PDB file of C-alpha atoms in Angstrom:
ATOM      1  CA  UNK A   1      -4.606   9.527   4.139  1.00  0.00           C
ATOM      2  CA  UNK A   2      -5.983  12.077   1.615  1.00  0.00           C
ATOM      3  CA  UNK A   3      -3.681  10.972  -1.197  1.00  0.00           C
ATOM      4  CA  UNK A   4      -6.590   9.388  -3.060  1.00  0.00           C
ATOM      5  CA  UNK A   5      -8.417  12.732  -3.094  1.00  0.00           C
ATOM      6  CA  UNK A   6      -5.208  14.592  -3.947  1.00  0.00           C
ATOM      7  CA  UNK A   7      -4.410  12.265  -6.876  1.00  0.00           C
ATOM      8  CA  UNK A   8      -7.707  12.958  -8.655  1.00  0.00           C
ATOM      9  CA  UNK A   9      -6.299  16.245  -9.920  1.00  0.00           C
ATOM     10  CA  UNK A  10      -3.195  14.560 -11.389  1.00  0.00           C
ATOM     11  CA  UNK A  11      -3.797  12.750 -14.722  1.00  0.00           C
ATOM     12  CA  UNK A  12      -2.484   9.189 -14.795  1.00  0.00           C
ATOM     13  CA  UNK A  13      -1.767   9.009 -11.081  1.00  0.00           C
ATOM     14  CA  UNK A  14      -3.553   7.229  -8.240  1.00  0.00           C
ATOM     15  CA  UNK A  15      -3.407   7.633  -4.485  1.00  0.00           C
ATOM     16  CA  UNK A  16      -0.843   4.957  -3.688  1.00  0.00           C
ATOM     17  CA  UNK A  17       1.597   6.445  -6.236  1.00  0.00           C
ATOM     18  CA  UNK A  18       1.385   9.900  -4.660  1.00  0.00           C
ATOM     19  CA  UNK A  19       1.716   8.405  -1.176  1.00  0.00           C
ATOM     20  CA  UNK A  20       4.777   6.332  -2.125  1.00  0.00           C
ATOM     21  CA  UNK A  21       6.407   9.338  -3.814  1.00  0.00           C
ATOM     22  CA  UNK A  22       5.930  11.475  -0.697  1.00  0.00           C
ATOM     23  CA  UNK A  23       7.297   8.768   1.578  1.00  0.00           C
ATOM     24  CA  UNK A  24      10.331   8.531  -0.704  1.00  0.00           C
ATOM     25  CA  UNK A  25      10.946  12.276  -0.320  1.00  0.00           C
ATOM     26  CA  UNK A  26      10.784  11.877   3.465  1.00  0.00           C
ATOM     27  CA  UNK A  27      13.232   8.946   3.431  1.00  0.00           C
ATOM     28  CA  UNK A  28      15.690  10.848   1.218  1.00  0.00           C
ATOM     29  CA  UNK A  29      15.484  13.911   3.439  1.00  0.00           C
ATOM     30  CA  UNK A  30      14.080  16.184   0.729  1.00  0.00           C
ATOM     31  CA  UNK A  31      11.263  17.047   3.126  1.00  0.00           C
ATOM     32  CA  UNK A  32      10.865  16.858   6.882  1.00  0.00           C
ATOM     33  CA  UNK A  33       7.476  15.478   7.868  1.00  0.00           C
ATOM     34  CA  UNK A  34       7.105  14.969  11.643  1.00  0.00           C
ATOM     35  CA  UNK A  35       4.069  12.754  11.020  1.00  0.00           C
ATOM     36  CA  UNK A  36       6.538   9.954  10.276  1.00  0.00           C
ATOM     37  CA  UNK A  37       9.239   8.165  12.251  1.00  0.00           C
ATOM     38  CA  UNK A  38      12.102   6.631  10.222  1.00  0.00           C
ATOM     39  CA  UNK A  39      13.888   3.685  11.858  1.00  0.00           C
ATOM     40  CA  UNK A  40      16.622   3.576   9.225  1.00  0.00           C
ATOM     41  CA  UNK A  41      14.785   1.107   6.993  1.00  0.00           C
ATOM     42  CA  UNK A  42      11.062   1.832   7.118  1.00  0.00           C
ATOM     43  CA  UNK A  43       8.800   4.782   7.756  1.00  0.00           C
ATOM     44  CA  UNK A  44       6.269   4.507  10.574  1.00  0.00           C
ATOM     45  CA  UNK A  45       3.242   6.804  10.729  1.00  0.00           C
ATOM     46  CA  UNK A  46       2.737   8.521  14.083  1.00  0.00           C
ATOM     47  CA  UNK A  47      -0.809   7.856  15.186  1.00  0.00           C
ATOM     48  CA  UNK A  48      -2.944   9.582  17.793  1.00  0.00           C
ATOM     49  CA  UNK A  49      -2.853   8.260  21.333  1.00  0.00           C
ATOM     50  CA  UNK A  50      -5.767   7.837  23.719  1.00  0.00           C
ATOM     51  CA  UNK A  51      -4.587  10.917  25.616  1.00  0.00           C
ATOM     52  CA  UNK A  52      -3.626  13.131  22.671  1.00  0.00           C
ATOM     53  CA  UNK A  53      -5.142  13.785  19.249  1.00  0.00           C
ATOM     54  CA  UNK A  54      -3.132  15.678  16.627  1.00  0.00           C
ATOM     55  CA  UNK A  55      -4.886  18.576  14.910  1.00  0.00           C
ATOM     56  CA  UNK A  56      -5.617  18.179  11.155  1.00  0.00           C
ATOM     57  CA  UNK A  57      -3.651  21.378  10.448  1.00  0.00           C
ATOM     58  CA  UNK A  58      -0.542  19.728  11.887  1.00  0.00           C
ATOM     59  CA  UNK A  59      -1.045  16.627   9.756  1.00  0.00           C
ATOM     60  CA  UNK A  60      -1.277  18.748   6.598  1.00  0.00           C
ATOM     61  CA  UNK A  61       1.118  21.636   7.107  1.00  0.00           C
ATOM     62  CA  UNK A  62       3.811  20.706   9.652  1.00  0.00           C
ATOM     63  CA  UNK A  63       6.365  20.109   6.896  1.00  0.00           C
ATOM     64  CA  UNK A  64       9.689  21.650   5.957  1.00  0.00           C
ATOM     65  CA  UNK A  65      11.129  21.575   2.419  1.00  0.00           C
ATOM     66  CA  UNK A  66      14.869  20.858   2.515  1.00  0.00           C
ATOM     67  CA  UNK A  67      15.601  20.286  -1.182  1.00  0.00           C
ATOM     68  CA  UNK A  68      13.493  21.431  -4.140  1.00  0.00           C
ATOM     69  CA  UNK A  69      14.590  20.789  -7.728  1.00  0.00           C
ATOM     70  CA  UNK A  70      11.650  22.867  -9.002  1.00  0.00           C
ATOM     71  CA  UNK A  71      12.986  26.021  -7.355  1.00  0.00           C
ATOM     72  CA  UNK A  72       9.535  27.000  -6.058  1.00  0.00           C
ATOM     73  CA  UNK A  73      10.399  26.854  -2.360  1.00  0.00           C
ATOM     74  CA  UNK A  74      12.902  29.579  -1.418  1.00  0.00           C
ATOM     75  CA  UNK A  75      14.956  30.073   0.648  1.00  0.00           C
ATOM     76  CA  UNK A  76      15.683  26.522   1.804  1.00  0.00           C
ATOM     77  CA  UNK A  77      14.956  25.018   4.218  1.00  0.00           C
ATOM     78  CA  UNK A  78      11.450  26.440   3.938  1.00  0.00           C
ATOM     79  CA  UNK A  79       8.480  25.759   6.215  1.00  0.00           C
ATOM     80  CA  UNK A  80       4.979  25.541   4.792  1.00  0.00           C
ATOM     81  CA  UNK A  81       3.233  28.965   5.024  1.00  0.00           C
ATOM     82  CA  UNK A  82       0.565  27.381   7.250  1.00  0.00           C
ATOM     83  CA  UNK A  83       3.084  25.546   9.437  1.00  0.00           C
ATOM     84  CA  UNK A  84       1.774  25.242  13.043  1.00  0.00           C
ATOM     85  CA  UNK A  85       3.443  27.259  15.761  1.00  0.00           C
ATOM     86  CA  UNK A  86       6.670  26.041  17.357  1.00  0.00           C
ATOM     87  CA  UNK A  87       4.796  25.842  20.662  1.00  0.00           C
ATOM     88  CA  UNK A  88       2.217  23.392  19.281  1.00  0.00           C
ATOM     89  CA  UNK A  89       4.895  21.366  17.490  1.00  0.00           C
ATOM     90  CA  UNK A  90       6.742  20.978  20.781  1.00  0.00           C
ATOM     91  CA  UNK A  91       3.471  19.953  22.430  1.00  0.00           C
ATOM     92  CA  UNK A  92       2.997  17.204  19.838  1.00  0.00           C
ATOM     93  CA  UNK A  93       6.583  16.101  20.233  1.00  0.00           C
ATOM     94  CA  UNK A  94       6.216  15.747  23.986  1.00  0.00           C
ATOM     95  CA  UNK A  95       2.866  13.960  23.719  1.00  0.00           C
ATOM     96  CA  UNK A  96       4.215  11.367  21.297  1.00  0.00           C
ATOM     97  CA  UNK A  97       7.685  11.065  22.811  1.00  0.00           C
ATOM     98  CA  UNK A  98       7.007   7.527  24.056  1.00  0.00           C
ATOM     99  CA  UNK A  99       5.848   6.363  20.650  1.00  0.00           C
ATOM    100  CA  UNK A 100       9.386   6.093  19.272  1.00  0.00           C
ATOM    101  CA  UNK A 101      10.464   3.734  21.983  1.00  0.00           C
ATOM    102  CA  UNK A 102       7.289   1.701  21.496  1.00  0.00           C
ATOM    103  CA  UNK A 103       7.973   1.489  17.768  1.00  0.00           C
ATOM    104  CA  UNK A 104      11.560   0.453  18.404  1.00  0.00           C
ATOM    105  CA  UNK A 105      10.435  -2.193  20.901  1.00  0.00           C
ATOM    106  CA  UNK A 106       7.900  -3.570  18.432  1.00  0.00           C
ATOM    107  CA  UNK A 107      10.523  -3.673  15.683  1.00  0.00           C
ATOM    108  CA  UNK A 108      12.992  -5.389  18.009  1.00  0.00           C
ATOM    109  CA  UNK A 109      10.366  -7.941  19.107  1.00  0.00           C
ATOM    110  CA  UNK A 110       9.500  -8.739  15.490  1.00  0.00           C
ATOM    111  CA  UNK A 111      13.165  -9.254  14.664  1.00  0.00           C
ATOM    112  CA  UNK A 112      13.576 -11.587  17.641  1.00  0.00           C
ATOM    113  CA  UNK A 113      10.468 -13.568  16.641  1.00  0.00           C
ATOM    114  CA  UNK A 114      11.734 -13.973  13.092  1.00  0.00           C
ATOM    115  CA  UNK A 115      15.138 -14.997  14.394  1.00  0.00           C
ATOM    116  CA  UNK A 116      13.591 -17.648  16.664  1.00  0.00           C
ATOM    117  CA  UNK A 117      11.474 -18.971  13.785  1.00  0.00           C
ATOM    118  CA  UNK A 118      14.566 -19.348  11.617  1.00  0.00           C
ATOM    119  CA  UNK A 119      16.334 -21.230  14.412  1.00  0.00           C
ATOM    120  CA  UNK A 120      13.378 -23.612  14.824  1.00  0.00           C
ATOM    121  CA  UNK A 121      13.239 -24.288  11.081  1.00  0.00           C
ATOM    122  CA  UNK A 122      16.960 -24.943  11.040  1.00  0.00           C
ATOM    123  CA  UNK A 123      16.687 -27.438  13.915  1.00  0.00           C
ATOM    124  CA  UNK A 124      13.843 -29.259  12.151  1.00  0.00           C
ATOM    125  CA  UNK A 125      15.828 -29.433   8.926  1.00  0.00           C
ATOM    126  CA  UNK A 126      18.834 -30.872  10.739  1.00  0.00           C
ATOM    127  CA  UNK A 127      16.741 -33.688  12.246  1.00  0.00           C
ATOM    128  CA  UNK A 128      17.031 -36.655   9.848  1.00  0.00           C
ATOM    129  CA  UNK A 129      14.035 -38.413  11.425  1.00  0.00           C
ATOM    130  CA  UNK A 130      11.664 -35.461  11.107  1.00  0.00           C
ATOM    131  CA  UNK A 131       8.656 -35.932   8.838  1.00  0.00           C
ATOM    132  CA  UNK A 132       8.577 -32.187   8.145  1.00  0.00           C
ATOM    133  CA  UNK A 133      11.889 -32.408   6.332  1.00  0.00           C
ATOM    134  CA  UNK A 134      10.180 -33.978   3.310  1.00  0.00           C
ATOM    135  CA  UNK A 135       8.482 -31.587   0.931  1.00  0.00           C
ATOM    136  CA  UNK A 136       6.470 -33.134  -1.872  1.00  0.00           C
ATOM    137  CA  UNK A 137       6.884 -31.926  -5.460  1.00  0.00           C
ATOM    138  CA  UNK A 138       3.403 -30.376  -5.664  1.00  0.00           C
ATOM    139  CA  UNK A 139       3.904 -28.399  -2.461  1.00  0.00           C
ATOM    140  CA  UNK A 140       7.345 -27.262  -3.590  1.00  0.00           C
ATOM    141  CA  UNK A 141       6.001 -26.177  -6.998  1.00  0.00           C
ATOM    142  CA  UNK A 142       3.193 -24.220  -5.333  1.00  0.00           C
ATOM    143  CA  UNK A 143       5.682 -22.485  -3.026  1.00  0.00           C
ATOM    144  CA  UNK A 144       7.976 -21.596  -5.919  1.00  0.00           C
ATOM    145  CA  UNK A 145       5.023 -20.316  -7.934  1.00  0.00           C
ATOM    146  CA  UNK A 146       3.882 -18.089  -5.041  1.00  0.00           C
ATOM    147  CA  UNK A 147       7.422 -16.728  -4.648  1.00  0.00           C
ATOM    148  CA  UNK A 148       7.619 -15.907  -8.353  1.00  0.00           C
ATOM    149  CA  UNK A 149       4.257 -14.119  -8.214  1.00  0.00           C
ATOM    150  CA  UNK A 150       5.326 -12.038  -5.207  1.00  0.00           C
ATOM    151  CA  UNK A 151       8.705 -11.189  -6.749  1.00  0.00           C
ATOM    152  CA  UNK A 152       7.105 -10.047 -10.016  1.00  0.00           C
ATOM    153  CA  UNK A 153       4.370  -7.946  -8.372  1.00  0.00           C
ATOM    154  CA  UNK A 154       4.922  -4.313  -9.465  1.00  0.00           C
ATOM    155  CA  UNK A 155       2.300  -2.981  -6.998  1.00  0.00           C
ATOM    156  CA  UNK A 156       3.018  -4.788  -3.686  1.00  0.00           C
ATOM    157  CA  UNK A 157       1.527  -1.979  -1.545  1.00  0.00           C
ATOM    158  CA  UNK A 158      -1.523  -1.438  -3.762  1.00  0.00           C
ATOM    159  CA  UNK A 159      -4.780  -2.299  -1.983  1.00  0.00           C
ATOM    160  CA  UNK A 160      -7.353  -4.459  -3.736  1.00  0.00           C
ATOM    161  CA  UNK A 161     -10.404  -2.278  -3.100  1.00  0.00           C
ATOM    162  CA  UNK A 162     -12.714  -5.321  -3.095  1.00  0.00           C
ATOM    163  CA  UNK A 163     -10.787  -7.551  -0.664  1.00  0.00           C
ATOM    164  CA  UNK A 164      -9.148  -4.766   1.342  1.00  0.00           C
ATOM    165  CA  UNK A 165      -5.843  -6.672   1.244  1.00  0.00           C
ATOM    166  CA  UNK A 166      -2.610  -5.997  -0.596  1.00  0.00           C
ATOM    167  CA  UNK A 167      -3.098  -6.878  -4.222  1.00  0.00           C
ATOM    168  CA  UNK A 168      -1.922 -10.256  -5.560  1.00  0.00           C
ATOM    169  CA  UNK A 169      -1.340 -10.741  -9.294  1.00  0.00           C
ATOM    170  CA  UNK A 170      -2.603  -7.259 -10.259  1.00  0.00           C
ATOM    171  CA  UNK A 171      -4.544  -7.067 -13.509  1.00  0.00           C
ATOM    172  CA  UNK A 172      -5.854  -4.026 -15.372  1.00  0.00           C
ATOM    173  CA  UNK A 173      -9.157  -3.943 -17.225  1.00  0.00           C
ATOM    174  CA  UNK A 174      -9.705  -2.264 -20.607  1.00  0.00           C
ATOM    175  CA  UNK A 175     -11.209   0.640 -18.632  1.00  0.00           C
ATOM    176  CA  UNK A 176      -8.137   1.218 -16.441  1.00  0.00           C
ATOM    177  CA  UNK A 177      -9.324  -0.338 -13.165  1.00  0.00           C
ATOM    178  CA  UNK A 178      -6.857  -2.523 -11.257  1.00  0.00           C
ATOM    179  CA  UNK A 179      -7.788  -5.472  -9.026  1.00  0.00           C
ATOM    180  CA  UNK A 180      -6.190  -8.801  -8.204  1.00  0.00           C
ATOM    181  CA  UNK A 181      -6.600 -11.277 -11.078  1.00  0.00           C
ATOM    182  CA  UNK A 182      -8.471 -13.736  -8.843  1.00  0.00           C
ATOM    183  CA  UNK A 183     -10.780 -10.925  -7.705  1.00  0.00           C
ATOM    184  CA  UNK A 184     -11.552 -10.061 -11.314  1.00  0.00           C
ATOM    185  CA  UNK A 185     -12.347 -13.655 -12.289  1.00  0.00           C
ATOM    186  CA  UNK A 186     -14.669 -14.083  -9.314  1.00  0.00           C
ATOM    187  CA  UNK A 187     -16.510 -10.845 -10.106  1.00  0.00           C
ATOM    188  CA  UNK A 188     -16.915 -11.709 -13.786  1.00  0.00           C
ATOM    189  CA  UNK A 189     -18.412 -15.082 -12.852  1.00  0.00           C
ATOM    190  CA  UNK A 190     -20.734 -14.089 -10.005  1.00  0.00           C
ATOM    191  CA  UNK A 191     -22.077 -10.564 -10.630  1.00  0.00           C
ATOM    192  CA  UNK A 192     -25.532  -9.962 -12.093  1.00  0.00           C
ATOM    193  CA  UNK A 193     -24.278  -9.693 -15.656  1.00  0.00           C
ATOM    194  CA  UNK A 194     -21.464 -12.074 -16.454  1.00  0.00           C
ATOM    195  CA  UNK A 195     -18.556 -10.848 -18.552  1.00  0.00           C
ATOM    196  CA  UNK A 196     -19.433  -7.233 -17.831  1.00  0.00           C
ATOM    197  CA  UNK A 197     -17.254  -4.686 -16.053  1.00  0.00           C
ATOM    198  CA  UNK A 198     -18.965  -4.143 -12.666  1.00  0.00           C
ATOM    199  CA  UNK A 199     -17.841  -0.500 -12.534  1.00  0.00           C
ATOM    200  CA  UNK A 200     -18.788   0.662 -16.044  1.00  0.00           C
ATOM    201  CA  UNK A 201     -21.234  -2.068 -17.147  1.00  0.00           C
ATOM    202  CA  UNK A 202     -19.294  -2.376 -20.382  1.00  0.00           C
ATOM    203  CA  UNK A 203     -18.483  -5.724 -21.947  1.00  0.00           C
ATOM    204  CA  UNK A 204     -15.247  -7.394 -20.846  1.00  0.00           C
ATOM    205  CA  UNK A 205     -13.893 -10.900 -20.298  1.00  0.00           C
ATOM    206  CA  UNK A 206     -10.990 -12.498 -18.516  1.00  0.00           C
ATOM    207  CA  UNK A 207      -9.092 -12.477 -21.807  1.00  0.00           C
ATOM    208  CA  UNK A 208      -9.355  -8.696 -21.950  1.00  0.00           C
ATOM    209  CA  UNK A 209      -7.502  -8.387 -18.626  1.00  0.00           C
ATOM    210  CA  UNK A 210      -3.787  -7.646 -18.671  1.00  0.00           C
ATOM    211  CA  UNK A 211      -1.708  -9.052 -15.825  1.00  0.00           C
ATOM    212  CA  UNK A 212       0.680  -6.372 -14.606  1.00  0.00           C
ATOM    213  CA  UNK A 213       4.323  -7.316 -14.070  1.00  0.00           C
ATOM    214  CA  UNK A 214       7.535  -5.447 -13.406  1.00  0.00           C
ATOM    215  CA  UNK A 215       8.332  -5.741 -17.110  1.00  0.00           C
ATOM    216  CA  UNK A 216       5.135  -4.151 -18.436  1.00  0.00           C
ATOM    217  CA  UNK A 217       3.967  -1.845 -15.613  1.00  0.00           C
ATOM    218  CA  UNK A 218       5.492   1.278 -17.192  1.00  0.00           C
ATOM    219  CA  UNK A 219       3.341   0.724 -20.269  1.00  0.00           C
ATOM    220  CA  UNK A 220       0.153   0.855 -18.198  1.00  0.00           C
ATOM    221  CA  UNK A 221       0.815   3.318 -15.348  1.00  0.00           C
ATOM    222  CA  UNK A 222      -0.773   6.207 -17.228  1.00  0.00           C
ATOM    223  CA  UNK A 223      -3.903   4.117 -17.881  1.00  0.00           C
ATOM    224  CA  UNK A 224      -4.634   3.254 -14.235  1.00  0.00           C
ATOM    225  CA  UNK A 225      -7.887   4.846 -13.055  1.00  0.00           C
ATOM    226  CA  UNK A 226      -9.319   5.288  -9.576  1.00  0.00           C
ATOM    227  CA  UNK A 227     -12.448   3.319  -8.759  1.00  0.00           C
ATOM    228  CA  UNK A 228     -14.880   6.009  -7.627  1.00  0.00           C
ATOM    229  CA  UNK A 229     -17.404   5.779  -4.810  1.00  0.00           C
ATOM    230  CA  UNK A 230     -20.187   5.984  -7.381  1.00  0.00           C
ATOM    231  CA  UNK A 231     -18.810   2.977  -9.260  1.00  0.00           C
ATOM    232  CA  UNK A 232     -18.492   0.959  -6.053  1.00  0.00           C
ATOM    233  CA  UNK A 233     -22.065   1.867  -5.161  1.00  0.00           C
ATOM    234  CA  UNK A 234     -23.232   0.757  -8.613  1.00  0.00           C
ATOM    235  CA  UNK A 235     -21.540  -2.630  -8.206  1.00  0.00           C
ATOM    236  CA  UNK A 236     -22.951  -3.111  -4.683  1.00  0.00           C
ATOM    237  CA  UNK A 237     -26.480  -2.270  -5.757  1.00  0.00           C
ATOM    238  CA  UNK A 238     -26.238  -4.645  -8.702  1.00  0.00           C
ATOM    239  CA  UNK A 239     -25.100  -7.482  -6.446  1.00  0.00           C
ATOM    240  CA  UNK A 240     -27.867  -6.766  -3.934  1.00  0.00           C
ATOM    241  CA  UNK A 241     -30.490  -6.823  -6.690  1.00  0.00           C
ATOM    242  CA  UNK A 242     -29.033 -10.071  -7.992  1.00  0.00           C
ATOM    243  CA  UNK A 243     -29.391 -11.660  -4.572  1.00  0.00           C
TER     244      UNK A 243
END
């Protein structure tokens, strides 16, 4: 949750990149992080319960390094120097012991729901008299277009800081800020000064945006900049004054 703060000290990196890299290390077994539960496919973050709240020190330091290509951590496996006591770790384990089964039940329920949905769609498609079997060209084109956009999204887990949702059609500004393309176009049309970057108040237009794809993302990763709290505040104040 502090990856955005952590990433500020790393040139050319943003919070989601650091978070994804760490999660990859956990999946591969390079590190053991008891804050996560791995179901074999996805990582699930262990959250506090109503009865038990995990200490911040545990969240930060309850890790064990299993493999280290840098050679800094020796001997392996190596616990963090500030690793909580075994007694507290066992206390956390016992307190959250029911969370695994809950996660597994939720995963199983989601799989069953998806399976039932597929069965229903299949039955509808097999019914020759069903009106839902017909899909007009415009609807089909829109669906195919959406699928292509999703498949070519190089930042599927990146949050659009304006909408709060996963980013769709990411686009980078000349100043390194990344938002969804539709978010950018709306901002450039409706903020106090049109065709001005709302975070830097420098001139920019829709044509100066670059849509990020899987083919070009490597050319722009180093240019991606965090949107600071000060910049968000500047944009909010400008919008309030405009209203």
